[in-house]
């Protein structure tokens, strides 16, 4: 049977424990997950980590997940899905506030590439308050970010953000 490939797109600036949980859970649902670091033109210029740094941070956290890989892409997600043969786009939903934007993106992506389905996973109650921007704020104000990011990258993130 055909391999079921899903892509999990995001900014991952930096990857959080909430992201990693979605990666873990989706790696059980599909044969292969590609985590793809995207550049959102609305956020360009406001990233703390370069694309390469964001990719490498994710790689450090997925050592025990052999069916997960990391890539980056500048362009339309629908085209990336076509290029990789992915049949699903995975998205994590934290709250109603995520919904409207994600719903719109799902409909647009369906138009641009009818072969691909968007699959929403509900955030766990433990992680639903987490976002990359909250982590950046806490870190810059000397808070303990080790509560919110995978332990494999705590030092890298603190070193970069405190500078
Ligand atoms: P952010 O929204 O924090 O800037 P990204 O753009 O990197 O994050 O998010 C990538 C994907 O991960 C999106 O589908 C987003 O809804 C989801 N996500 C972000 N944080 C969490 C979380 N704490 N739990 C579950 N899903 C999340």
Short mmCIF file of C-alpha atoms and ligand atoms in Angstrom, two decimals:
data_model
loop_
_atom_site.label_atom_id
_atom_site.label_comp_id
_atom_site.label_asym_id
_atom_site.label_seq_id
_atom_site.Cartn_x
_atom_site.Cartn_y
_atom_site.Cartn_z
CA UNK A 1 0.00 0.00 0.00
CA UNK A 2 1.02 3.60 -0.58
CA UNK A 3 2.99 5.31 2.17
CA UNK A 4 0.91 7.88 4.04
CA UNK A 5 2.91 11.07 4.30
CA UNK A 6 1.79 14.07 6.37
CA UNK A 7 3.40 17.48 6.63
CA UNK A 8 3.34 19.57 9.79
CA UNK A 9 4.02 23.22 8.89
CA UNK A 10 4.80 26.12 11.17
CA UNK A 11 7.22 28.85 12.11
CA UNK A 12 8.71 26.91 15.03
CA UNK A 13 10.52 30.01 16.31
CA UNK A 14 11.48 28.07 18.43
CA UNK A 15 9.85 24.63 18.61
CA UNK A 16 7.93 24.18 21.90
CA UNK A 17 6.79 21.20 23.97
CA UNK A 18 3.34 21.82 22.46
CA UNK A 19 4.70 21.42 18.92
CA UNK A 20 6.64 18.32 19.92
CA UNK A 21 3.52 16.75 21.36
CA UNK A 22 1.71 17.26 18.05
CA UNK A 23 4.71 15.75 16.21
CA UNK A 24 4.69 12.71 18.51
CA UNK A 25 0.98 12.11 18.24
CA UNK A 26 0.87 12.55 14.47
CA UNK A 27 3.87 10.23 14.00
CA UNK A 28 1.60 7.43 15.23
CA UNK A 29 -1.13 8.28 12.74
CA UNK A 30 0.97 8.43 9.57
CA UNK A 31 3.83 6.43 8.04
CA UNK A 32 5.94 9.55 7.67
CA UNK A 33 5.81 13.08 9.08
CA UNK A 34 7.73 15.95 7.54
CA UNK A 35 7.99 18.93 9.87
CA UNK A 36 8.36 21.89 7.54
CA UNK A 37 9.68 25.24 8.69
CA UNK A 38 7.84 27.92 6.75
CA UNK A 39 8.40 31.61 6.33
CA UNK A 40 5.21 33.52 7.00
CA UNK A 41 5.42 36.78 5.07
CA UNK A 42 3.36 38.49 7.81
CA UNK A 43 6.06 37.64 10.33
CA UNK A 44 9.16 38.12 8.14
CA UNK A 45 11.79 40.12 9.94
CA UNK A 46 10.42 39.24 13.36
CA UNK A 47 11.93 35.77 13.68
CA UNK A 48 14.42 35.22 16.50
CA UNK A 49 15.98 32.14 14.87
CA UNK A 50 17.09 31.65 11.27
CA UNK A 51 15.44 28.93 9.21
CA UNK A 52 18.49 26.73 9.62
CA UNK A 53 18.53 27.22 13.40
CA UNK A 54 14.83 26.44 13.65
CA UNK A 55 15.32 23.26 11.62
CA UNK A 56 18.26 22.15 13.75
CA UNK A 57 16.40 22.74 17.02
CA UNK A 58 13.58 20.50 15.81
CA UNK A 59 16.09 17.83 14.70
CA UNK A 60 17.57 17.75 18.19
CA UNK A 61 14.17 16.86 19.66
CA UNK A 62 13.07 14.05 17.36
CA UNK A 63 15.93 11.57 17.82
CA UNK A 64 13.56 8.87 19.06
CA UNK A 65 11.07 9.31 16.21
CA UNK A 66 12.50 7.51 13.15
CA UNK A 67 9.56 8.34 10.87
CA UNK A 68 9.85 12.10 11.39
CA UNK A 69 12.06 14.36 9.26
CA UNK A 70 12.61 18.11 9.06
CA UNK A 71 12.69 20.40 6.04
CA UNK A 72 12.03 24.02 5.17
CA UNK A 73 10.13 25.63 2.31
CA UNK A 74 9.52 29.08 0.98
CA UNK A 75 6.38 29.03 -1.06
CA UNK A 76 2.91 27.61 -1.08
CA UNK A 77 2.21 24.75 1.28
CA UNK A 78 -0.09 23.21 -1.33
CA UNK A 79 2.87 23.01 -3.73
CA UNK A 80 5.11 21.54 -1.06
CA UNK A 81 2.50 18.85 -0.40
CA UNK A 82 2.41 18.01 -4.09
CA UNK A 83 6.20 17.92 -4.30
CA UNK A 84 6.53 15.50 -1.37
CA UNK A 85 3.48 13.36 -2.15
CA UNK A 86 1.88 14.26 1.18
CA UNK A 87 -1.81 13.49 1.56
CA UNK A 88 -2.32 15.34 4.83
CA UNK A 89 -1.44 18.63 6.52
CA UNK A 90 -1.37 18.38 10.31
CA UNK A 91 -2.35 21.40 12.42
CA UNK A 92 -2.59 21.79 16.18
CA UNK A 93 -5.51 23.74 17.60
CA UNK A 94 -5.10 25.45 20.96
CA UNK A 95 -8.24 27.52 21.28
CA UNK A 96 -11.11 29.03 19.36
CA UNK A 97 -8.76 31.88 18.48
CA UNK A 98 -6.68 29.50 16.30
CA UNK A 99 -9.75 28.24 14.52
CA UNK A 100 -10.79 30.99 12.13
CA UNK A 101 -7.39 31.42 10.55
CA UNK A 102 -6.72 27.69 10.35
CA UNK A 103 -10.14 27.02 8.84
CA UNK A 104 -9.51 29.60 6.14
CA UNK A 105 -6.07 28.16 5.39
CA UNK A 106 -7.53 24.64 5.19
CA UNK A 107 -10.13 25.75 2.64
CA UNK A 108 -7.58 27.62 0.54
CA UNK A 109 -5.17 24.68 0.60
CA UNK A 110 -7.99 22.35 -0.43
CA UNK A 111 -8.68 24.56 -3.45
CA UNK A 112 -5.01 24.82 -4.38
CA UNK A 113 -4.40 21.09 -3.92
CA UNK A 114 -7.55 18.92 -3.74
CA UNK A 115 -5.39 15.85 -3.05
CA UNK A 116 -4.48 17.01 0.43
CA UNK A 117 -6.60 16.94 3.62
CA UNK A 118 -6.00 19.16 6.64
CA UNK A 119 -6.12 17.20 9.89
CA UNK A 120 -6.57 19.06 13.18
CA UNK A 121 -5.28 17.68 16.45
CA UNK A 122 -6.52 19.26 19.66
CA UNK A 123 -3.77 20.59 21.88
CA UNK A 124 -3.48 18.85 25.23
CA UNK A 125 -4.69 20.80 28.25
CA UNK A 126 -1.10 20.81 29.47
CA UNK A 127 0.15 22.68 26.41
CA UNK A 128 -2.77 24.74 25.18
CA UNK A 129 -1.40 27.97 26.65
CA UNK A 130 1.98 27.58 24.96
CA UNK A 131 3.24 29.56 21.99
CA UNK A 132 6.66 30.40 20.62
CA UNK A 133 6.08 34.09 21.32
CA UNK A 134 5.24 33.44 24.98
CA UNK A 135 8.51 31.53 25.30
CA UNK A 136 10.47 34.42 23.79
CA UNK A 137 8.86 36.87 26.22
CA UNK A 138 9.45 34.68 29.29
CA UNK A 139 13.05 34.07 28.31
CA UNK A 140 13.84 37.72 27.68
CA UNK A 141 12.45 38.54 31.11
CA UNK A 142 14.62 35.84 32.72
CA UNK A 143 11.79 33.39 33.39
CA UNK A 144 12.31 29.63 33.48
CA UNK A 145 11.61 28.48 29.91
CA UNK A 146 12.71 24.92 30.61
CA UNK A 147 9.08 24.29 31.59
CA UNK A 148 7.92 24.97 28.04
CA UNK A 149 10.53 23.63 25.63
CA UNK A 150 12.05 20.18 25.11
CA UNK A 151 15.07 19.62 27.37
CA UNK A 152 17.30 18.82 24.37
CA UNK A 153 17.21 22.46 23.29
CA UNK A 154 16.83 24.42 26.52
CA UNK A 155 20.43 25.63 26.56
CA UNK A 156 20.52 26.58 22.87
CA UNK A 157 17.33 28.57 23.17
CA UNK A 158 18.33 30.40 26.34
CA UNK A 159 21.77 31.24 24.94
CA UNK A 160 20.31 32.70 21.77
CA UNK A 161 17.39 34.60 23.29
CA UNK A 162 19.25 36.13 26.22
CA UNK A 163 21.77 37.75 23.92
P1 LIG B 1 2.84 29.74 16.79
O1 LIG B 1 1.35 29.71 16.52
O2 LIG B 1 3.20 29.50 18.22
O3 LIG B 1 3.60 30.84 16.12
P2 LIG B 1 3.64 27.92 14.73
O4 LIG B 1 3.23 28.79 13.61
O5 LIG B 1 5.04 27.49 14.77
O6 LIG B 1 3.35 28.46 16.16
O7 LIG B 1 2.66 26.69 14.84
C1 LIG B 1 2.69 25.58 14.03
C2 LIG B 1 1.48 24.71 14.30
O8 LIG B 1 1.52 24.21 15.63
C3 LIG B 1 0.14 25.40 14.17
O9 LIG B 1 -0.78 24.45 13.63
C4 LIG B 1 -0.22 25.75 15.59
O10 LIG B 1 -1.61 25.87 15.76
C5 LIG B 1 0.32 24.53 16.32
N1 LIG B 1 0.67 24.78 17.71
C6 LIG B 1 1.39 25.80 18.21
N2 LIG B 1 1.52 25.70 19.54
C7 LIG B 1 0.84 24.59 19.92
C8 LIG B 1 0.56 23.98 21.18
N3 LIG B 1 1.04 24.49 22.32
N4 LIG B 1 -0.16 22.84 21.19
C9 LIG B 1 -0.66 22.35 20.03
N5 LIG B 1 -0.44 22.89 18.81
C10 LIG B 1 0.28 24.00 18.75
#
